[in-house]
Tab-separated table of C-alpha atoms (C1' of nucleotides) in Angstrom:
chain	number	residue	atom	x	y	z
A	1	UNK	CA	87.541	88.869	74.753
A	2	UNK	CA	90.668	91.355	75.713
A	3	UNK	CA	94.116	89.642	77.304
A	4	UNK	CA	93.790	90.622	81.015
A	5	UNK	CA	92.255	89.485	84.039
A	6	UNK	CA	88.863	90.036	84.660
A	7	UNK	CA	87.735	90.102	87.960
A	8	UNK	CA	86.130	87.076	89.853
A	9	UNK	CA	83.532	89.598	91.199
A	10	UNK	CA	82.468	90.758	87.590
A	11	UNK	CA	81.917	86.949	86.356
A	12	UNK	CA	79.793	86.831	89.198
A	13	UNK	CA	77.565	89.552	88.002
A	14	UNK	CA	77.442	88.340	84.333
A	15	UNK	CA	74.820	85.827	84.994
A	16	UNK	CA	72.727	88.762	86.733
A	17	UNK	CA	73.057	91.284	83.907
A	18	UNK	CA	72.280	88.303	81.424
A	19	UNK	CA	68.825	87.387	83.391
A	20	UNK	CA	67.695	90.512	83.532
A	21	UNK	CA	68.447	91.462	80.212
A	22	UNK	CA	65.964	88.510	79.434
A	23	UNK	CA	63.637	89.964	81.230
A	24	UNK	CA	63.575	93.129	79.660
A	25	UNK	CA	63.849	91.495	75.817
A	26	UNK	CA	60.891	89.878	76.436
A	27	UNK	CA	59.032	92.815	77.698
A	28	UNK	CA	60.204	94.120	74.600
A	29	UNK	CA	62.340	96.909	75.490
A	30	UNK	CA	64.968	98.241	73.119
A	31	UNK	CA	67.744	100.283	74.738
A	32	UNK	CA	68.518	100.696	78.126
A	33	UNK	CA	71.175	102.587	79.846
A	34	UNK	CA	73.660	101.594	82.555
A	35	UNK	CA	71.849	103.763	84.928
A	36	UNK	CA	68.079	101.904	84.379
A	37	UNK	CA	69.881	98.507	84.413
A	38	UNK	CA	71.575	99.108	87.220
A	39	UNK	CA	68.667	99.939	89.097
A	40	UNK	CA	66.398	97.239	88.515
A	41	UNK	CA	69.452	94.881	89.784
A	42	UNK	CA	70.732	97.283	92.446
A	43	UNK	CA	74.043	97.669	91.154
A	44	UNK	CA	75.754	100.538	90.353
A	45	UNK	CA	75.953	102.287	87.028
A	46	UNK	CA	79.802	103.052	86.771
A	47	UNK	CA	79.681	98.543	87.970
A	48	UNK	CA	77.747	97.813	85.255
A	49	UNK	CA	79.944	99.689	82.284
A	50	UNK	CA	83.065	98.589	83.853
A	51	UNK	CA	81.847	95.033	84.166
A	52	UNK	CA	80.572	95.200	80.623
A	53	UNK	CA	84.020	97.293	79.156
A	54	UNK	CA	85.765	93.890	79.916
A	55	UNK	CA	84.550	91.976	77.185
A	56	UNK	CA	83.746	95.121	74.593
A	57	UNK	CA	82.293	98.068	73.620
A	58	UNK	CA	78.539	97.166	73.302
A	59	UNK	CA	76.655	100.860	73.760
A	60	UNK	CA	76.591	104.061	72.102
A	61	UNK	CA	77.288	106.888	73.962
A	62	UNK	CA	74.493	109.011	74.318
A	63	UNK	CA	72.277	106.312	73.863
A	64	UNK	CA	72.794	102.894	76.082
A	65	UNK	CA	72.609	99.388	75.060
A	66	UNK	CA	70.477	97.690	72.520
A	67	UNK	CA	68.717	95.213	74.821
A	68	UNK	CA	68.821	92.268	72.104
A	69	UNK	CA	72.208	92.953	71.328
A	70	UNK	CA	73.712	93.142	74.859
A	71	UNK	CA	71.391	89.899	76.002
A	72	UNK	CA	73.184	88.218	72.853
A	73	UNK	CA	76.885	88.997	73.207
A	74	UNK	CA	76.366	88.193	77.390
A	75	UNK	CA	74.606	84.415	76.174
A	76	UNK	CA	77.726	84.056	74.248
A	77	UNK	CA	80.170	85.148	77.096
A	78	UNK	CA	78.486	82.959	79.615
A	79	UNK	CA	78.938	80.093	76.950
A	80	UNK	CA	74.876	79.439	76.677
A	81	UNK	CA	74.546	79.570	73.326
A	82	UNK	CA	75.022	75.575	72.506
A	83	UNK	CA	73.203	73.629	75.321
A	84	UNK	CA	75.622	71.752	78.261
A	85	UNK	CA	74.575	68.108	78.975
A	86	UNK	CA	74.739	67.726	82.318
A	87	UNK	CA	74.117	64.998	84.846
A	88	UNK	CA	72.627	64.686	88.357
A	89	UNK	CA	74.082	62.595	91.084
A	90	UNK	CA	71.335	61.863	94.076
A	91	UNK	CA	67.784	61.502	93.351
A	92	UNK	CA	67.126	62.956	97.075
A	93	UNK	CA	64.370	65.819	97.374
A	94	UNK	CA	67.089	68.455	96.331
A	95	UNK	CA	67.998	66.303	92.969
A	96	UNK	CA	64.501	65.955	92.441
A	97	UNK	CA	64.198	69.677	92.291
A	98	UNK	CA	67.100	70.357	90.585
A	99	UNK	CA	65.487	68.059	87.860
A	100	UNK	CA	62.367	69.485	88.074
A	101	UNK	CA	63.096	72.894	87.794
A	102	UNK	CA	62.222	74.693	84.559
A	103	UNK	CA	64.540	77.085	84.018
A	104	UNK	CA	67.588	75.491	82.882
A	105	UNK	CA	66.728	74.511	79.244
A	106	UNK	CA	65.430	77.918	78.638
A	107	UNK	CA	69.352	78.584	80.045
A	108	UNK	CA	71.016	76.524	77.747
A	109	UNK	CA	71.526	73.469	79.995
A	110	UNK	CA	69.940	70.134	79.723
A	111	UNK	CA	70.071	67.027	82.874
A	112	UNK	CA	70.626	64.268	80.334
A	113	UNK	CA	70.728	61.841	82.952
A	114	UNK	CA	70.405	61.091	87.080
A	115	UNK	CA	71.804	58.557	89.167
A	116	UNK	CA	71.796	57.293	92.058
A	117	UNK	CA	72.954	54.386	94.356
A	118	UNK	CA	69.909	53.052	96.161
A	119	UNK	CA	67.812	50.412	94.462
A	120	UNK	CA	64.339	51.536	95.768
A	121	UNK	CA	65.081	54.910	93.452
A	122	UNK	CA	66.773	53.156	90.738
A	123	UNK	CA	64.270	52.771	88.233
A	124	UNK	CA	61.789	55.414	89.335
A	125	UNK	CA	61.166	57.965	87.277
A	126	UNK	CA	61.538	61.912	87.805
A	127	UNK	CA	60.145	63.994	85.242
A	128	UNK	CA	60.652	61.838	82.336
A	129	UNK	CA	63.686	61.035	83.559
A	130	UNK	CA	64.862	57.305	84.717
A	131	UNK	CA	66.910	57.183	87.832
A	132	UNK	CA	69.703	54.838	86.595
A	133	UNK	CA	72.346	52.873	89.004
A	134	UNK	CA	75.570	55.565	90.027
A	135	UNK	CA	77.566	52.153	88.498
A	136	UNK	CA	76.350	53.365	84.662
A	137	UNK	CA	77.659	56.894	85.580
A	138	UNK	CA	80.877	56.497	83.756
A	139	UNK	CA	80.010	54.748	80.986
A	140	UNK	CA	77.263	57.728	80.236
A	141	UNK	CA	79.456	60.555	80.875
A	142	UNK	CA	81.809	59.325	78.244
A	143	UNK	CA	79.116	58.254	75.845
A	144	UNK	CA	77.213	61.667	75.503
A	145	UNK	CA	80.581	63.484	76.125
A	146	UNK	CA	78.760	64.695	79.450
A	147	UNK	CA	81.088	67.916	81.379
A	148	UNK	CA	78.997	69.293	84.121
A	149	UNK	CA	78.193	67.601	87.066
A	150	UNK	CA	75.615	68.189	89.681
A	151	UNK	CA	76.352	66.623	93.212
A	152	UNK	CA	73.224	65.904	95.172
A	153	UNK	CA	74.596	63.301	97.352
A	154	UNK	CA	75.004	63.214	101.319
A	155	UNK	CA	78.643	64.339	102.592
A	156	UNK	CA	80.072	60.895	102.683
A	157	UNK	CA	79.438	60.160	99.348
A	158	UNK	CA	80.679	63.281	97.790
A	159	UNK	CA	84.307	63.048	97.410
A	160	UNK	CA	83.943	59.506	96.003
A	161	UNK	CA	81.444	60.835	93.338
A	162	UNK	CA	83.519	63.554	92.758
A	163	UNK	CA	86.649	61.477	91.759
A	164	UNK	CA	84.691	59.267	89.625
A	165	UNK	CA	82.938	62.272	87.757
A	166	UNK	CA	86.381	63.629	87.428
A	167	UNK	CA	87.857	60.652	85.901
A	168	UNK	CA	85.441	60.066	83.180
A	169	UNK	CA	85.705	63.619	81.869
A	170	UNK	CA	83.961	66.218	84.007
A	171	UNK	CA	85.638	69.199	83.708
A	172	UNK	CA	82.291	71.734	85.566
A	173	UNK	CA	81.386	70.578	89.339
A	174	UNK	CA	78.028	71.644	91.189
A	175	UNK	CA	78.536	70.319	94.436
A	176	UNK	CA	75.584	70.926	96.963
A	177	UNK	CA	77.029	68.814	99.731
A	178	UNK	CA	79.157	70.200	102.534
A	179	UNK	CA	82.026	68.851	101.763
A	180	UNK	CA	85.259	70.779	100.858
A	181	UNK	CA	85.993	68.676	97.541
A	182	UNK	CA	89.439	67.819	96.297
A	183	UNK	CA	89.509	68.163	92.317
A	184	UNK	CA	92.102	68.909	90.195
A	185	UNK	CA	92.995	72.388	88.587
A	186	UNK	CA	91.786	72.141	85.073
A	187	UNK	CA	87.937	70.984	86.753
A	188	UNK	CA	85.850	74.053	87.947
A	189	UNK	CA	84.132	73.199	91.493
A	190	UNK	CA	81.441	75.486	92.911
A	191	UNK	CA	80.007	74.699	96.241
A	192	UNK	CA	76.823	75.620	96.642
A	193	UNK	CA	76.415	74.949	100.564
A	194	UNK	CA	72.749	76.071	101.425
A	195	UNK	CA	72.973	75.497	105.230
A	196	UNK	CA	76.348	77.554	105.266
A	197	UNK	CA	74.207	80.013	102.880
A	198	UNK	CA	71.765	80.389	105.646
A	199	UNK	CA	73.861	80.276	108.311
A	200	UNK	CA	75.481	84.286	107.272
A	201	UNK	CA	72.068	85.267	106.997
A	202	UNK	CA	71.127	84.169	110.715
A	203	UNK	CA	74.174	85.612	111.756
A	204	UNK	CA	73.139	89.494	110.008
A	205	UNK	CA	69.441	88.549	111.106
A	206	UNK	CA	70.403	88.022	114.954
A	207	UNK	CA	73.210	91.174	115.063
A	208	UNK	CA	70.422	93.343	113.309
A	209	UNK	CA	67.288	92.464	116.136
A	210	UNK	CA	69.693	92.271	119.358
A	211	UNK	CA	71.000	96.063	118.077
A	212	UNK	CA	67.462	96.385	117.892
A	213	UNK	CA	66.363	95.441	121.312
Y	1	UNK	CA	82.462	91.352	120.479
Y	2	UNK	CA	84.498	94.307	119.195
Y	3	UNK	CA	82.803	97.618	118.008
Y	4	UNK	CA	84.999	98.038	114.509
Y	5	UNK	CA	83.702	97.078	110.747
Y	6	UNK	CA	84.103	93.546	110.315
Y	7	UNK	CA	84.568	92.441	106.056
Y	8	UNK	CA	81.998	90.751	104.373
Y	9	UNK	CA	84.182	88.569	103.357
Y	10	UNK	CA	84.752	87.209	107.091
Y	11	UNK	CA	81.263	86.950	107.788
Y	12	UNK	CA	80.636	84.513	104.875
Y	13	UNK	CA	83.330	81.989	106.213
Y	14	UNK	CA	82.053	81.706	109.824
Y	15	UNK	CA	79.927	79.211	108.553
Y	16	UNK	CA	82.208	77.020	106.734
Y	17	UNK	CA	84.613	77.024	110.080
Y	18	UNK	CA	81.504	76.229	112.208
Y	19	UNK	CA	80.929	72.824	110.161
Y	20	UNK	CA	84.816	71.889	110.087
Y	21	UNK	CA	84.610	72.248	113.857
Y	22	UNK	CA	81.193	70.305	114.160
Y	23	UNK	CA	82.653	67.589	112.042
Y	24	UNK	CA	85.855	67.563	114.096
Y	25	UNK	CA	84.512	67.705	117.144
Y	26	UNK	CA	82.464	64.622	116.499
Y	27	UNK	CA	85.533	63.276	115.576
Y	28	UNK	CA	86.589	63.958	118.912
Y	29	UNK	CA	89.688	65.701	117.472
Y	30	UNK	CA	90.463	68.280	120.884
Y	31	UNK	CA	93.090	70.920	119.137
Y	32	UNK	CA	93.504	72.235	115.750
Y	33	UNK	CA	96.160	74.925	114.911
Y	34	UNK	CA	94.843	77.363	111.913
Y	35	UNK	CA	97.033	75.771	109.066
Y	36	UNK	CA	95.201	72.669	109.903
Y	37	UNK	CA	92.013	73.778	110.158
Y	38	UNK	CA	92.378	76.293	106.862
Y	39	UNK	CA	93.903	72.837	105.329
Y	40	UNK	CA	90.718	70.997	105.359
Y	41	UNK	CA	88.653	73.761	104.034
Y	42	UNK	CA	90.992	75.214	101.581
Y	43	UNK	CA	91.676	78.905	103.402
Y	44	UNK	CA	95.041	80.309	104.776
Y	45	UNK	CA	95.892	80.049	108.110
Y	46	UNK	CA	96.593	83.939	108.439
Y	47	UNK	CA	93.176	84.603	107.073
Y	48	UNK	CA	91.628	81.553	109.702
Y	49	UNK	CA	93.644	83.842	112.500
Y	50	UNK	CA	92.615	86.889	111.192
Y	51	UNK	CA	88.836	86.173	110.813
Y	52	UNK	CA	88.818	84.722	114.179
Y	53	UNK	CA	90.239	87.441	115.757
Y	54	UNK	CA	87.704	90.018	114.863
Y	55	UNK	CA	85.739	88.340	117.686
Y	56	UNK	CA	88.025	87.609	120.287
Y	57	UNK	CA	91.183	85.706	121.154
Y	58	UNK	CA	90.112	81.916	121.048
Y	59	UNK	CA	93.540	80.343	120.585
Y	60	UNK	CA	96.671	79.511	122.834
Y	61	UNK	CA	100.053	80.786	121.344
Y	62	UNK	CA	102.442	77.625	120.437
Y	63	UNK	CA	99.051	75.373	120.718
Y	64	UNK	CA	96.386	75.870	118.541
Y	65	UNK	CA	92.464	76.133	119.425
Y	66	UNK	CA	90.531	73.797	121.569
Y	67	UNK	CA	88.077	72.702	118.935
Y	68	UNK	CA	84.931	72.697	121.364
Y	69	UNK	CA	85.442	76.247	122.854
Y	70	UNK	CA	85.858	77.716	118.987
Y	71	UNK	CA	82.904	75.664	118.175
Y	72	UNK	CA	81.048	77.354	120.676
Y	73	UNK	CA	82.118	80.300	120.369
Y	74	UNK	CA	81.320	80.155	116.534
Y	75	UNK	CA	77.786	79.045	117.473
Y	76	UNK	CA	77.308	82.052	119.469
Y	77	UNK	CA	78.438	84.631	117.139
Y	78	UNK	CA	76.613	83.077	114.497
Y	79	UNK	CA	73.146	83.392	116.598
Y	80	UNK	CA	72.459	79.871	116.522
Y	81	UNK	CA	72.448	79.015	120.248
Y	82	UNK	CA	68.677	79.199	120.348
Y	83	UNK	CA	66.415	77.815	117.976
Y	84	UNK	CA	65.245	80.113	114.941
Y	85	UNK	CA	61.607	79.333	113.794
Y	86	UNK	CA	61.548	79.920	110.372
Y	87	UNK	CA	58.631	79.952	107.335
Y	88	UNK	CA	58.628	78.709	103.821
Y	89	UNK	CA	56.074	79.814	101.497
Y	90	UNK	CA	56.144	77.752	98.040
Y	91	UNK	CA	55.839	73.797	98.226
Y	92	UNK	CA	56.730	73.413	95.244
Y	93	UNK	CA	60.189	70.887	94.682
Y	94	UNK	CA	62.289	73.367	95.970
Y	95	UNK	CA	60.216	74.079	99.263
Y	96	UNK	CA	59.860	70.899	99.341
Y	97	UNK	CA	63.367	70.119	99.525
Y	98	UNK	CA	64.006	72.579	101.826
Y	99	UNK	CA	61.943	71.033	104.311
Y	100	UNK	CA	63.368	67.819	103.866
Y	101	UNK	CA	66.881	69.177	104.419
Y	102	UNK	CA	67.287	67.394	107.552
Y	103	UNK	CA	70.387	69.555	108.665
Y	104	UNK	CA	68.188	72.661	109.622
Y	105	UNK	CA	67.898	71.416	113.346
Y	106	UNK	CA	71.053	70.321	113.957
Y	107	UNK	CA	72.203	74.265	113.254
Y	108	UNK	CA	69.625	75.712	114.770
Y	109	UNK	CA	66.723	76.052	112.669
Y	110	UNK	CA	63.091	74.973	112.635
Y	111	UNK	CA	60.725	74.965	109.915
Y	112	UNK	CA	57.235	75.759	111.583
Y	113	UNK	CA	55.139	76.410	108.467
Y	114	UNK	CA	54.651	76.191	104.674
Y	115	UNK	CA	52.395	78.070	102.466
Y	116	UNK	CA	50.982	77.566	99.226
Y	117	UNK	CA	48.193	79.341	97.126
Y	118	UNK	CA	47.267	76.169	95.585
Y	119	UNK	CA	44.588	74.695	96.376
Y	120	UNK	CA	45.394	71.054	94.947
Y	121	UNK	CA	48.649	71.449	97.694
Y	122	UNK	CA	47.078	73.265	100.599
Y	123	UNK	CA	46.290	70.392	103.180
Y	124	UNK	CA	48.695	67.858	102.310
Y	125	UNK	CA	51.872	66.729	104.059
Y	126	UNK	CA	55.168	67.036	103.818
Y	127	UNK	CA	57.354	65.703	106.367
Y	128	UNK	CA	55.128	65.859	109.215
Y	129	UNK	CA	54.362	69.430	108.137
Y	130	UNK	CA	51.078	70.818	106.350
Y	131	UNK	CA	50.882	72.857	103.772
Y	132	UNK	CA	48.911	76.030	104.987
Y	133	UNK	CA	46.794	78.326	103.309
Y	134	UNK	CA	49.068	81.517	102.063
Y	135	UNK	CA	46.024	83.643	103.568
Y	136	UNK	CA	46.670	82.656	106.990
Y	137	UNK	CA	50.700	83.215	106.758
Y	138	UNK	CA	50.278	87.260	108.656
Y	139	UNK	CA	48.705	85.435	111.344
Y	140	UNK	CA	51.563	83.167	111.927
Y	141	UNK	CA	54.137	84.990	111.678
Y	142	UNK	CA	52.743	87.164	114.412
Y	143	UNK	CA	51.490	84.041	116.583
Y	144	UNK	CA	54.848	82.421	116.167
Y	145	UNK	CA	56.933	85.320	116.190
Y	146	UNK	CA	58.618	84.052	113.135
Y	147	UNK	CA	61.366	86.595	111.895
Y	148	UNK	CA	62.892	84.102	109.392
Y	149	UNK	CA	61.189	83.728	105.918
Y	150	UNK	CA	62.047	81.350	102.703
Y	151	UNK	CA	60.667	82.649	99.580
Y	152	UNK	CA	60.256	79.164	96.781
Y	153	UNK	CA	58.012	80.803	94.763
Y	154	UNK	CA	57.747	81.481	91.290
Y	155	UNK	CA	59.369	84.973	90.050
Y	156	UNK	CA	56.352	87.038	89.095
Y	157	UNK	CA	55.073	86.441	93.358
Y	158	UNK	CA	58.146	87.124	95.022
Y	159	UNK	CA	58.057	90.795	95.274
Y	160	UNK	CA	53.913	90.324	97.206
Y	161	UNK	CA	55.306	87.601	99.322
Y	162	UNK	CA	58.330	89.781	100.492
Y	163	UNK	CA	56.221	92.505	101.399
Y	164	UNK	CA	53.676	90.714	103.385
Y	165	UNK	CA	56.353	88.870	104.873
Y	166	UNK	CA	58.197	92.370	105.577
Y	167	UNK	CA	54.525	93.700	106.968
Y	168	UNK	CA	54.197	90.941	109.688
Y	169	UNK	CA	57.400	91.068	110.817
Y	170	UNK	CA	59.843	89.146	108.892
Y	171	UNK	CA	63.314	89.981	109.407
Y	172	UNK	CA	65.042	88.010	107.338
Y	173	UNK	CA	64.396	86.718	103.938
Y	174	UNK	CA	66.059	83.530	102.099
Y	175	UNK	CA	65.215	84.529	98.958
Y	176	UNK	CA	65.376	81.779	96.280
Y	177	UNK	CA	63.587	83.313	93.154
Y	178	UNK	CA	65.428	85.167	90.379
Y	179	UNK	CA	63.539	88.993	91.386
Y	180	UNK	CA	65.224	91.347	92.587
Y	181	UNK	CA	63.265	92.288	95.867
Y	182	UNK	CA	62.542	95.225	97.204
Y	183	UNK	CA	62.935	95.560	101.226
Y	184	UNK	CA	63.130	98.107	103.727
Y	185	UNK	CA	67.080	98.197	105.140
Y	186	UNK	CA	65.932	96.772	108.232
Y	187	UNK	CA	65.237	93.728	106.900
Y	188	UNK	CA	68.075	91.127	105.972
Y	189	UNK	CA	68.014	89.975	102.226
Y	190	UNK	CA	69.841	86.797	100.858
Y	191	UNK	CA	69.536	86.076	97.712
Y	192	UNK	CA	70.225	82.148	96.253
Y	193	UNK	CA	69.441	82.118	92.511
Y	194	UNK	CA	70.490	78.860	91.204
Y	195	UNK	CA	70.318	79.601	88.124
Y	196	UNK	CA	72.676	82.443	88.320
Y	197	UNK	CA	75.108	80.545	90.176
Y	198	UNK	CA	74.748	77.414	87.238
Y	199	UNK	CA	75.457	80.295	84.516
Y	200	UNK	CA	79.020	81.185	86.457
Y	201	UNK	CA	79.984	77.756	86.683
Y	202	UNK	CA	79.301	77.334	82.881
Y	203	UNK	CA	81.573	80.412	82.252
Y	204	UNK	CA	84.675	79.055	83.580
Y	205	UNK	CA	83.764	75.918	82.290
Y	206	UNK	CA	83.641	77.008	78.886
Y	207	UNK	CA	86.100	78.785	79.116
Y	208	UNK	CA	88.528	76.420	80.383
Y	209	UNK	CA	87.759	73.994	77.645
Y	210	UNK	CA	87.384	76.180	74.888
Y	211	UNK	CA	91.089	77.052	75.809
Y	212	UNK	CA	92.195	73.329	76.282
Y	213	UNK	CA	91.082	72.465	72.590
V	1	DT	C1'	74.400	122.752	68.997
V	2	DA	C1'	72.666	120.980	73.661
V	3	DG	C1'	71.832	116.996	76.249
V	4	DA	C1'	72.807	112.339	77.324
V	5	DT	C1'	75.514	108.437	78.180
V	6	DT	C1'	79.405	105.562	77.223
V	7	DG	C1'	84.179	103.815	78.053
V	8	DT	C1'	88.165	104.580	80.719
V	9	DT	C1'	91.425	106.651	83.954
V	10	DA	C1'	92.755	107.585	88.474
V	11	DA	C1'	91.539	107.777	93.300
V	12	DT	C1'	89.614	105.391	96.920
V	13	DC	C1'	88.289	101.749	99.480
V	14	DG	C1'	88.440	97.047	101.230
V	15	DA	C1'	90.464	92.298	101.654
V	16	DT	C1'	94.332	89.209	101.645
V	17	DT	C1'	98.809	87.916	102.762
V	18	DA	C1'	103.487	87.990	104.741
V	19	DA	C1'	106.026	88.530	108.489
V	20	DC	C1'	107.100	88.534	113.202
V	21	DA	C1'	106.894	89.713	118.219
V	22	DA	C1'	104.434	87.653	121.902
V	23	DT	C1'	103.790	83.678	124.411
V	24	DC	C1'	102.475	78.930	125.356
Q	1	DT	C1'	115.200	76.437	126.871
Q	2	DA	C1'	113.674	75.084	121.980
Q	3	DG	C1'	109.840	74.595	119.092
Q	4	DA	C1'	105.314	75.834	117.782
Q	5	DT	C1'	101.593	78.771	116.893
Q	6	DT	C1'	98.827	82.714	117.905
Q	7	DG	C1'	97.326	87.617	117.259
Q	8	DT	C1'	98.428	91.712	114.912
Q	9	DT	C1'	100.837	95.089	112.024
Q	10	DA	C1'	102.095	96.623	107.652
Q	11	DA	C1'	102.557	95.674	102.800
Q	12	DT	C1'	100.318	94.079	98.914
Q	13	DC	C1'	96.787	93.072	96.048
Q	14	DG	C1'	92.221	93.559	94.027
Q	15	DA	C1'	87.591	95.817	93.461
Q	16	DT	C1'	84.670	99.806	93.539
Q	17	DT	C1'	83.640	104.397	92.624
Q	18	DA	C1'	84.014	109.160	90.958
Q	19	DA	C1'	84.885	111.909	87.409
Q	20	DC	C1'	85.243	113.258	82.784
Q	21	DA	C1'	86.718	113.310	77.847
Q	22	DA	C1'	84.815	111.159	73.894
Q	23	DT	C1'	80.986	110.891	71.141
Q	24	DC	C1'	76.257	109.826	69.849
DNA sequence: TAGATTGTTAATCGATTAACAATC
DNA sequence: TAGATTGTTAATCGATTAACAATC
């Protein structure tokens, strides 16, 4: 990786290029260019070399990429190529799916554990997984040297959770609650705020039929 | 509101100042000057001022903004003053948590049907709701004049769902599978692929420890 | 060589931020 | 009036895009 900043906007589109490079190695493809890549994603050609040029040279000119190649230098960018242990807190429909959702071992990242605080869940199982009291949460972060941290928990909660996560070593932060969290520097925090997600969409969605009326 | 380009960036925070002013209006809290309010959600007061004035001029000079008028306001240029009925089509854990998501209401949006092609899940419950038959979802949307549409569904449907969807009406999709969907530009697309969002996370993440070692 | 496509530079476009006159 | 805070302008910063030499 070269010295300089990289912009926040191209990090964003890593994961994208990665996924659909996946896509396209399993379909067995063997070169692609910008241009053909770009398309299926809808992003730009001159996007995805410049996005790419951060990190290295990884096509021939007059050629493209090597599908395998590129899908193998992005997993190792995006730091997927040894699995994250990661933990869920709040066994409430949306931990349940996070849990139960297939696609993160296949993405290098493994929910080694969930917890949660009410004693009705505790015990209950999820997909192989026991639902263990929120008061173990420290002592398991520490033991399997856990750093990402999914927050399924109601707003009130969150902060709380947060601190404690960040206390025992989390250093990666998922938070779906509302809440604007208060971490410190070194700990990455994305929010991932569905109702504030859907919320821009209504607002395009009503502008877009009242033009159209 | 004022005919000149407003930045996509703007639109995207409505939201978040929508909920500060819900929760601080339940708080009964009256005023709030910008640094305060950009304080609690981690934004700078000349971007709060600068956001809000691409709609209007809510605030008093040497006061602040009465929290219930900007509230309103807010609700009303986010298009949630009436009700939005709204579709999901996969009951899977994901729909399923999406219906569950008691917060919907409260901004403005009603879930009024879920689809499923499987047969084992067509029928049953969730949450007061029952899972329909995907086959009948054109005749809904039409009956209901539903123009808001979740898509939960597994990657290789997405692309048939959004164009039936786009066929009966739909104009708005919620799009929570990794495809990249097709859709006349008519129709609003939002696109929430966990899994992308996880891999960004786990970028900074490694690289912040990988530095720190 | 002729055709294709990369990697990179420079120009353009868009968003954020600082600063301050207006005004409560 | 003195103090506070908005709304807006202009400067700065950052991201996208066009264009093309390098090169397969």
């Amino acid at each position: 990786m070269k010295g300089f900043k990289i912009p926040k906007t191209t990090v964003e589109r890593l994961p994208i290029y990665y996924r659909a490079l996946l896509g396209m190695e399993k379909r067995e493809i063997e070169v692609i260019s910008s241009q053909d890549l770009g398309q299926r994603i809808g992003i730009p050609s001159a996007q995805v070399r410049k996005d790419l040029s951060y990190y290295g040279e990884f096509g021939r000119r007059g050629v493209g990429y090597e599908v395998p190649i590129l899908r193998r230098h992005l997993q190792k960018i995006l730091g997927l190529e040894k699995p994250w242990p990661m933990l869920i807190v709040g066994a409430g429909n949306l931990g349940r799916a996070l849990i139960n959702y297939q696609g993160f071992l296949r993405h290098g990242l493994e929910v080694k554990a969930v917890f949660d605080n009410d004693p009705r869940v505790i015990g209950t199982y999820i997909h192989n997984l026991k639902v263990e009291n929120l008061e173990e949460m420290e002592e398991k972060i520490q033991q399997e040297g856990i750093k990402l941290g999914v927050i399924a928990v109601p707003a009130e909660a969150a902060q709380e959770v947060a601190d404690r996560m960040v206390n025992s070593g989390i250093k990666g932060i998922w938070n779906f609650s509302p809440e604007h969290l208060h971490v410190p520097e070194d700990v990455n925090l994305r929010n991932e705020d569905l109702s504030v997600s859907l919320m821009a969409l209504v607002y395009h969605l009503n502008y877009s039929i009242e033009r159209s009326e």
